[in-house]
mmCIF file with all atom_site columns, N, CA and C in Angstrom:
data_model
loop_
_atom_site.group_PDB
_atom_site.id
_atom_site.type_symbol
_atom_site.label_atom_id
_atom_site.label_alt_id
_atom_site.label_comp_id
_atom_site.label_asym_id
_atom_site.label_entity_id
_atom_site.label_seq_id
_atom_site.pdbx_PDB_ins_code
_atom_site.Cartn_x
_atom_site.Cartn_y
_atom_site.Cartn_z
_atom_site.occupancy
_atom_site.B_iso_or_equiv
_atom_site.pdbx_formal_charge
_atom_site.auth_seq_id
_atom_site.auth_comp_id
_atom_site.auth_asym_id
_atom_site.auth_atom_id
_atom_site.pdbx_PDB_model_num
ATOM 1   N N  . UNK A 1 1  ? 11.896  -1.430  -44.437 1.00 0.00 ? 1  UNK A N  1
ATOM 2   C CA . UNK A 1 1  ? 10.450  -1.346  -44.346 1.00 0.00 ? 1  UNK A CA 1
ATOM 3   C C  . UNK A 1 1  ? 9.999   -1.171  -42.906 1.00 0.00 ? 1  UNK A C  1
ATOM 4   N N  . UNK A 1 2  ? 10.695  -2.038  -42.093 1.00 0.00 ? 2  UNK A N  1
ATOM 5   C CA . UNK A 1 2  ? 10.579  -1.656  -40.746 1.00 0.00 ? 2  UNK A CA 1
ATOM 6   C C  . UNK A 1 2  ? 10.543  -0.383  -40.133 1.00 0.00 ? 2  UNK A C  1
ATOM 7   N N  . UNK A 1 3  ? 11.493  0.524   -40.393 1.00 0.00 ? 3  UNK A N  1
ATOM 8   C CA . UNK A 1 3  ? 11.638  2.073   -40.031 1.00 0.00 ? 3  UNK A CA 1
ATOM 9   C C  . UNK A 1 3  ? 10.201  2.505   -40.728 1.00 0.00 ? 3  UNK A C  1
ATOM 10  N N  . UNK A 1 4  ? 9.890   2.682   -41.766 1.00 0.00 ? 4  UNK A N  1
ATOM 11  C CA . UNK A 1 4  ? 8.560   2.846   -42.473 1.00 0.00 ? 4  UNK A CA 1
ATOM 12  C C  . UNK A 1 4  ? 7.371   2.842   -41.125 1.00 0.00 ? 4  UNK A C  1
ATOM 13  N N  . UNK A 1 5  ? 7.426   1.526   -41.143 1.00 0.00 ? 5  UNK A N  1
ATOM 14  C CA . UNK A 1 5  ? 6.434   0.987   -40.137 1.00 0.00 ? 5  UNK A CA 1
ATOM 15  C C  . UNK A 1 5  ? 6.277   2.170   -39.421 1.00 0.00 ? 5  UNK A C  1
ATOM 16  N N  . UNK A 1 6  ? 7.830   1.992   -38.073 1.00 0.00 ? 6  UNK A N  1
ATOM 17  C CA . UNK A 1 6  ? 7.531   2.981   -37.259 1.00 0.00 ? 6  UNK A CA 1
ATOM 18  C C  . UNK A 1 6  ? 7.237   4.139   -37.384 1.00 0.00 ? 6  UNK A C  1
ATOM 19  N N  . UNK A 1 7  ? 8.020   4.806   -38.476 1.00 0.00 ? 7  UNK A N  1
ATOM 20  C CA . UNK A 1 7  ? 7.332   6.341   -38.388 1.00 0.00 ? 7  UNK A CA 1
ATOM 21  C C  . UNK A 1 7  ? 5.883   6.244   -38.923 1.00 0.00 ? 7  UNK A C  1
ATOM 22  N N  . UNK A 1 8  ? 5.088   5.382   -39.839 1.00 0.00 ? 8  UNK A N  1
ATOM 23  C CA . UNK A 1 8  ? 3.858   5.541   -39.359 1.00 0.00 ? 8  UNK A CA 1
ATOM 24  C C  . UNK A 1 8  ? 2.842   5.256   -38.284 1.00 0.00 ? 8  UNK A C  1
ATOM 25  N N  . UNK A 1 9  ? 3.445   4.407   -37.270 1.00 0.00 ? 9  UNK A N  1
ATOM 26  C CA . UNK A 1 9  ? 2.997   4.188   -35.605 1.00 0.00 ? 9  UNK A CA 1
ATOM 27  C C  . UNK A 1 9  ? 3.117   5.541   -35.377 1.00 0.00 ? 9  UNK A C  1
ATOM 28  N N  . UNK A 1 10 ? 4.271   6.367   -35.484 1.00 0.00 ? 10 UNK A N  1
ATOM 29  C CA . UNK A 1 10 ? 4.551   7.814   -34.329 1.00 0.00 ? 10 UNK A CA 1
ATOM 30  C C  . UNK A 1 10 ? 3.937   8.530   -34.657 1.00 0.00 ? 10 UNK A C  1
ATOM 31  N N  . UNK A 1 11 ? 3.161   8.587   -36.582 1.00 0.00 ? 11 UNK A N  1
ATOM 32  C CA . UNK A 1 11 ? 2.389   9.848   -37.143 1.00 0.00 ? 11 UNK A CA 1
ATOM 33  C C  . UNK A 1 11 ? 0.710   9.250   -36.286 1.00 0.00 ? 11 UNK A C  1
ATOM 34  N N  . UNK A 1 12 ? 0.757   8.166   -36.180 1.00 0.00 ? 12 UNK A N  1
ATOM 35  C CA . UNK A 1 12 ? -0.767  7.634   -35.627 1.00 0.00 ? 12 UNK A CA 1
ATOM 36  C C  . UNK A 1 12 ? -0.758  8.114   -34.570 1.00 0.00 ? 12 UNK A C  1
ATOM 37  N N  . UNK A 1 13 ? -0.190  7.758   -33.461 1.00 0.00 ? 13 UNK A N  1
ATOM 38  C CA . UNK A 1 13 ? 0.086   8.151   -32.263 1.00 0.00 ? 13 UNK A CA 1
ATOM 39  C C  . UNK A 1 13 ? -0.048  9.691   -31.992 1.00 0.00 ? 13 UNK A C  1
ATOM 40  N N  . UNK A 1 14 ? 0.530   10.572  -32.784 1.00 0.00 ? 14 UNK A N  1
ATOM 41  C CA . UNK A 1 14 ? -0.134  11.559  -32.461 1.00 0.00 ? 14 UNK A CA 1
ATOM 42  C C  . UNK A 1 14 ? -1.112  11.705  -33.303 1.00 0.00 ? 14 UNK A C  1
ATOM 43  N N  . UNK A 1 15 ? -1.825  11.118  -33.819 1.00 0.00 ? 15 UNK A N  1
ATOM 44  C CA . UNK A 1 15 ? -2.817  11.409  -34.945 1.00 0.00 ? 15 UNK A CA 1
ATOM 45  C C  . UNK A 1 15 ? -3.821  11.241  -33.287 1.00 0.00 ? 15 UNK A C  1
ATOM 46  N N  . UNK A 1 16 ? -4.023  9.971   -32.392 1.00 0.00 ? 16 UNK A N  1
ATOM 47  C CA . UNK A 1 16 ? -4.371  9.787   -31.209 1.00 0.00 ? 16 UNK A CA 1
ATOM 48  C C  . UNK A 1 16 ? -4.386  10.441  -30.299 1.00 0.00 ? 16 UNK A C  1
ATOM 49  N N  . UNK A 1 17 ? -3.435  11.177  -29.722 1.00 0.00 ? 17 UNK A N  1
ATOM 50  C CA . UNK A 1 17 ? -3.497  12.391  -29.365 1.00 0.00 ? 17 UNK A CA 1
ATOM 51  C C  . UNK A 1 17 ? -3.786  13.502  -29.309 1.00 0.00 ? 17 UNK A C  1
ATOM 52  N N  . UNK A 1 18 ? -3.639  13.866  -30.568 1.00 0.00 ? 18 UNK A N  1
ATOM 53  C CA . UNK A 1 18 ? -4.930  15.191  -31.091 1.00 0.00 ? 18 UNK A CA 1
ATOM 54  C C  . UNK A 1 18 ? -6.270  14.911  -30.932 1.00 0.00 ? 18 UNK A C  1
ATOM 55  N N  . UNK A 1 19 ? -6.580  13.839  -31.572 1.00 0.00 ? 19 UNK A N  1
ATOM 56  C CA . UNK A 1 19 ? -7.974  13.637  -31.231 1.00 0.00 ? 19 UNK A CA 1
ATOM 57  C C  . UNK A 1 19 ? -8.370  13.337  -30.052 1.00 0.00 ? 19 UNK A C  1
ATOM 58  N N  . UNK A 1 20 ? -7.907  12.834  -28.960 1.00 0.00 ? 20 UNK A N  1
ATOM 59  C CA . UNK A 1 20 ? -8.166  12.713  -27.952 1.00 0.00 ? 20 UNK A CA 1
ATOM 60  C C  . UNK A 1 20 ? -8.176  14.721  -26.877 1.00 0.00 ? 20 UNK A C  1
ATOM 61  N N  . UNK A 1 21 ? -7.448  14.770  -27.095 1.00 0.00 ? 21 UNK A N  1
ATOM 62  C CA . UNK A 1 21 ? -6.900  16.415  -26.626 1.00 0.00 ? 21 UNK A CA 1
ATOM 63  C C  . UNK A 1 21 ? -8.569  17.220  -27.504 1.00 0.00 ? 21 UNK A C  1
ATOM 64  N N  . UNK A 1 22 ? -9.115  17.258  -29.008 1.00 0.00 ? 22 UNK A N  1
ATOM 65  C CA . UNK A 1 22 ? -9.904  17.684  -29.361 1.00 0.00 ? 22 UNK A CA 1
ATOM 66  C C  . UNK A 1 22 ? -11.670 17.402  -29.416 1.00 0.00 ? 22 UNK A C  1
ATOM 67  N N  . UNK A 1 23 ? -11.674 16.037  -28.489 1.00 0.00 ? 23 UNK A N  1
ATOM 68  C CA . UNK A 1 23 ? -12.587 15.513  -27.783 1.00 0.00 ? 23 UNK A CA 1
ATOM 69  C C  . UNK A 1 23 ? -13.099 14.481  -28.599 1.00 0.00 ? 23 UNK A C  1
ATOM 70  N N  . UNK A 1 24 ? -12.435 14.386  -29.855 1.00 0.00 ? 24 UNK A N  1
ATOM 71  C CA . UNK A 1 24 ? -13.617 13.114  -30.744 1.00 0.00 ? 24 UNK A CA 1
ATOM 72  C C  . UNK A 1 24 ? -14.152 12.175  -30.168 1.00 0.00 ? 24 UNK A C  1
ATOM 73  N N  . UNK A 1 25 ? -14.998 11.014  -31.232 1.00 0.00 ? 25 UNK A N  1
ATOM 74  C CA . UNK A 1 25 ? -15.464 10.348  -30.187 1.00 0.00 ? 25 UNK A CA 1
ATOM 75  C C  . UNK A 1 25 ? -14.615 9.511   -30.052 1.00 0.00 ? 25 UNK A C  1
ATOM 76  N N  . UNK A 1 26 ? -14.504 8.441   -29.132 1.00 0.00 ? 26 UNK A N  1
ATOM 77  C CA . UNK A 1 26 ? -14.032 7.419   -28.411 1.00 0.00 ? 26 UNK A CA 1
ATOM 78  C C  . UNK A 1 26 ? -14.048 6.326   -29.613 1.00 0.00 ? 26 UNK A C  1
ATOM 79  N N  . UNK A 1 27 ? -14.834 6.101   -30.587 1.00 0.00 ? 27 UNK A N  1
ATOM 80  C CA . UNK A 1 27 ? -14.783 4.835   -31.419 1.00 0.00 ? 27 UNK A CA 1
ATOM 81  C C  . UNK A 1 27 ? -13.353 5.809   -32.616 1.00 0.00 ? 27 UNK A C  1
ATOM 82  N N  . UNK A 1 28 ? -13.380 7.200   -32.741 1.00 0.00 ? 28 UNK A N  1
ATOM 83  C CA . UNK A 1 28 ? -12.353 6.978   -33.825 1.00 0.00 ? 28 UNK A CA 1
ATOM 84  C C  . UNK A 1 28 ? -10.474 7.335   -32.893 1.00 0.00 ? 28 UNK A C  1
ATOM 85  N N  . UNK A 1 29 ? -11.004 7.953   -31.884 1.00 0.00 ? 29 UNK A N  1
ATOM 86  C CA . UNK A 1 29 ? -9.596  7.489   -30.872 1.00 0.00 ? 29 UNK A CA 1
ATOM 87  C C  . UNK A 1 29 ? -9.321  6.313   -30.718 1.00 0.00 ? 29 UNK A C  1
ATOM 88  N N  . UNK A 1 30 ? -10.039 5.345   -30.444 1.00 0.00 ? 30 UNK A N  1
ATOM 89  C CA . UNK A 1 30 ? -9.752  3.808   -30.470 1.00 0.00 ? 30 UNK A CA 1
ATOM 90  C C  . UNK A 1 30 ? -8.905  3.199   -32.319 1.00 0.00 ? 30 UNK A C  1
ATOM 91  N N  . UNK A 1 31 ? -9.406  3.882   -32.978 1.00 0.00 ? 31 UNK A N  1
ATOM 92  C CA . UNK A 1 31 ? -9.622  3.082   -34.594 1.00 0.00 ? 31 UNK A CA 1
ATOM 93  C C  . UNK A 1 31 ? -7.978  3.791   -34.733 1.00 0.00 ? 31 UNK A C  1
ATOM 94  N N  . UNK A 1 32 ? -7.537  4.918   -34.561 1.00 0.00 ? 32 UNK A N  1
ATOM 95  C CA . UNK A 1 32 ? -6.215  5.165   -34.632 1.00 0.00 ? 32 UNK A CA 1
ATOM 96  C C  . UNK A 1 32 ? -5.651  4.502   -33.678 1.00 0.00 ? 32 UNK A C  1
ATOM 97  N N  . UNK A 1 33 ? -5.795  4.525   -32.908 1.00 0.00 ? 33 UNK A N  1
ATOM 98  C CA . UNK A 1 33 ? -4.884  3.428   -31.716 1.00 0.00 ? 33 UNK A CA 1
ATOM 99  C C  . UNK A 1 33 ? -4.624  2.345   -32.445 1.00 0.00 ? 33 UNK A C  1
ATOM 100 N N  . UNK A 1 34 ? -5.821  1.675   -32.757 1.00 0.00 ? 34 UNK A N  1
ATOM 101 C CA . UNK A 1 34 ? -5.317  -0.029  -33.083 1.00 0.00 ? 34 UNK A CA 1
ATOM 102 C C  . UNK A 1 34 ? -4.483  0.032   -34.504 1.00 0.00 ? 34 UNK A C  1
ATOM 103 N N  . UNK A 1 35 ? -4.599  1.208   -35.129 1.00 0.00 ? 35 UNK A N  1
ATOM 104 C CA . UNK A 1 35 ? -4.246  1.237   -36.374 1.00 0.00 ? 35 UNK A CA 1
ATOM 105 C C  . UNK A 1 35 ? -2.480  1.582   -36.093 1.00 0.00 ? 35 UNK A C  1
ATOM 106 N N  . UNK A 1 36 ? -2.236  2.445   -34.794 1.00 0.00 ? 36 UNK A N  1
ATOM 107 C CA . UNK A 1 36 ? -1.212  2.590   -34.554 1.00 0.00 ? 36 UNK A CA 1
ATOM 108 C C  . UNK A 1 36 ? -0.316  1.138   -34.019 1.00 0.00 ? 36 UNK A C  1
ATOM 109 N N  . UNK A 1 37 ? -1.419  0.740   -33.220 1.00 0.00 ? 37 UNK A N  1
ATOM 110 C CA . UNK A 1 37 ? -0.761  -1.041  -32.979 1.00 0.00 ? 37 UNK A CA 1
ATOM 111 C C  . UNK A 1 37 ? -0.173  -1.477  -33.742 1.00 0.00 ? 37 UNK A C  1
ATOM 112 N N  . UNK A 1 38 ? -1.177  -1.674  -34.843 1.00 0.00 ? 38 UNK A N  1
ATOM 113 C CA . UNK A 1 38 ? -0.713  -2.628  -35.924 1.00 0.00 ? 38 UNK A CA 1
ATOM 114 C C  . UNK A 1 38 ? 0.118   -2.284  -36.625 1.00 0.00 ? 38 UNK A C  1
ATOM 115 N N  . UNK A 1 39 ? 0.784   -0.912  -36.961 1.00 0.00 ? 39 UNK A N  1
ATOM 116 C CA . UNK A 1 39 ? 1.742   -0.451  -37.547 1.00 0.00 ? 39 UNK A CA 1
ATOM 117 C C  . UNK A 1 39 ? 3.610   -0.741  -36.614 1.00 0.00 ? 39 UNK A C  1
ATOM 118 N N  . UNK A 1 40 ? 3.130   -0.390  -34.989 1.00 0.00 ? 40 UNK A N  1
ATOM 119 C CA . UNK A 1 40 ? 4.504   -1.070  -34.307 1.00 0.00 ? 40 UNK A CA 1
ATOM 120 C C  . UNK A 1 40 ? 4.177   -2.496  -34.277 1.00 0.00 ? 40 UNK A C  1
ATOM 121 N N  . UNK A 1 41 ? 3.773   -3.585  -34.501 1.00 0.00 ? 41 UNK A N  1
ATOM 122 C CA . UNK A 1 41 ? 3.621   -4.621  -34.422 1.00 0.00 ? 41 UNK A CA 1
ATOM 123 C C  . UNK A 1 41 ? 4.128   -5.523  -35.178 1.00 0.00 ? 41 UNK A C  1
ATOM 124 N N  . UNK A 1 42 ? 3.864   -5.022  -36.884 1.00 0.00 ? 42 UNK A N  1
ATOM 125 C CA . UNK A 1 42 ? 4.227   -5.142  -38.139 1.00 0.00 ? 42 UNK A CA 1
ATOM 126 C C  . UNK A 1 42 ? 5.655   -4.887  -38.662 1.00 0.00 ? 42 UNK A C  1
ATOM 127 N N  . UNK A 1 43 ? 6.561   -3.607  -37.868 1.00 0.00 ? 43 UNK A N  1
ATOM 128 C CA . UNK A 1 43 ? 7.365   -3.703  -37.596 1.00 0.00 ? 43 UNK A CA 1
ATOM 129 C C  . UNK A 1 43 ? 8.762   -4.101  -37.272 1.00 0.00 ? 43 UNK A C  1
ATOM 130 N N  . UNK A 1 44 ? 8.100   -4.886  -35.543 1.00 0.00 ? 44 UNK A N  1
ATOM 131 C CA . UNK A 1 44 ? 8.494   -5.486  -34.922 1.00 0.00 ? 44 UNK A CA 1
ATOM 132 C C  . UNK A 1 44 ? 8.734   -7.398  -35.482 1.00 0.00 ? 44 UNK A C  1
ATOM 133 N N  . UNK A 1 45 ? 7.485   -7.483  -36.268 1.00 0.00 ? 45 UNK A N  1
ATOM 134 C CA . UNK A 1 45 ? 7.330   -8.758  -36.949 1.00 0.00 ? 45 UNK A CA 1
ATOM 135 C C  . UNK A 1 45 ? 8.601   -8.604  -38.103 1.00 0.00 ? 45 UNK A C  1
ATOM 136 N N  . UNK A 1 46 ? 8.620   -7.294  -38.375 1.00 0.00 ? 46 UNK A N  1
ATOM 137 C CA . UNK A 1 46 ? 9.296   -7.048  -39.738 1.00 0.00 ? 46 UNK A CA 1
ATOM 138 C C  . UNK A 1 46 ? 11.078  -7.587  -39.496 1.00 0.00 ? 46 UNK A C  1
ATOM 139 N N  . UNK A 1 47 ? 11.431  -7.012  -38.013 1.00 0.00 ? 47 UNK A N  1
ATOM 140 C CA . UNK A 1 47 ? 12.604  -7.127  -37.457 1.00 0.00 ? 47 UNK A CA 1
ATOM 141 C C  . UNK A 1 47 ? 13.188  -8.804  -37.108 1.00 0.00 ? 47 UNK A C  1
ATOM 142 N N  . UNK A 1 48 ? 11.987  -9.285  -36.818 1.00 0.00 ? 48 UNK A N  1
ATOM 143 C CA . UNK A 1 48 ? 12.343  -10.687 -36.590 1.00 0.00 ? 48 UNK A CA 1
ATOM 144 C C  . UNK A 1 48 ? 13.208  -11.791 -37.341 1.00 0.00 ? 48 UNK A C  1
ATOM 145 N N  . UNK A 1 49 ? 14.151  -12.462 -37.174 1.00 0.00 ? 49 UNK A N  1
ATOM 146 C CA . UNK A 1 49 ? 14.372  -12.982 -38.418 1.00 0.00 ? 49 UNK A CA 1
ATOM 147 C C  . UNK A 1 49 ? 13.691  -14.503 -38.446 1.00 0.00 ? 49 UNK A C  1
ATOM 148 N N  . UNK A 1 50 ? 13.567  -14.600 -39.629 1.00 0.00 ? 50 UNK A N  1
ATOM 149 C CA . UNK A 1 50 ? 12.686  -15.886 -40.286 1.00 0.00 ? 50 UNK A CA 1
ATOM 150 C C  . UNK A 1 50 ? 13.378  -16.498 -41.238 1.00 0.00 ? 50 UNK A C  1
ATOM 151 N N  . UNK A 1 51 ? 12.750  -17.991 -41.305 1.00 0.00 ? 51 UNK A N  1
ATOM 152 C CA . UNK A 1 51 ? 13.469  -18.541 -42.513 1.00 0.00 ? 51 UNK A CA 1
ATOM 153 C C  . UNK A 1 51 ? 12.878  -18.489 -43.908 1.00 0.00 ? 51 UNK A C  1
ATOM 154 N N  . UNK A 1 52 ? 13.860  -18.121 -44.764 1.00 0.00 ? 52 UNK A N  1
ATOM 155 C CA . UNK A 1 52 ? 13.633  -17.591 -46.147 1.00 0.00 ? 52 UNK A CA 1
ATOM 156 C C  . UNK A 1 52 ? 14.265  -18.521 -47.508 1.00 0.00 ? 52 UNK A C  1
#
């Protein structure tokens, strides 16, 4: 699930990029960003090990 994660951080990330490069505004460049956060974050949480 982890790999998951990331490749949807890398599709956000440039989802961020385009829009930034195509001038949108600043509130939906931000809203993919954090959305990209939370996708490496989730991840990263995913990788951790915990007790089960």
């Amino acid at each position: 699930m982890a790999i998951v994660l990331f490749i949807v951080a890398g599709f956000l990330v440039g989802g961020v990029i385009q829009l930034a490069r195509s001038g949108a505004t600043k509130f939906s460049v931000a809203l993919v960003g954090v959305l990209a956060a939370l996708a490496v974050a989730g991840g990263v949480a995913w990788l951790i090990p915990g007790d089960n």
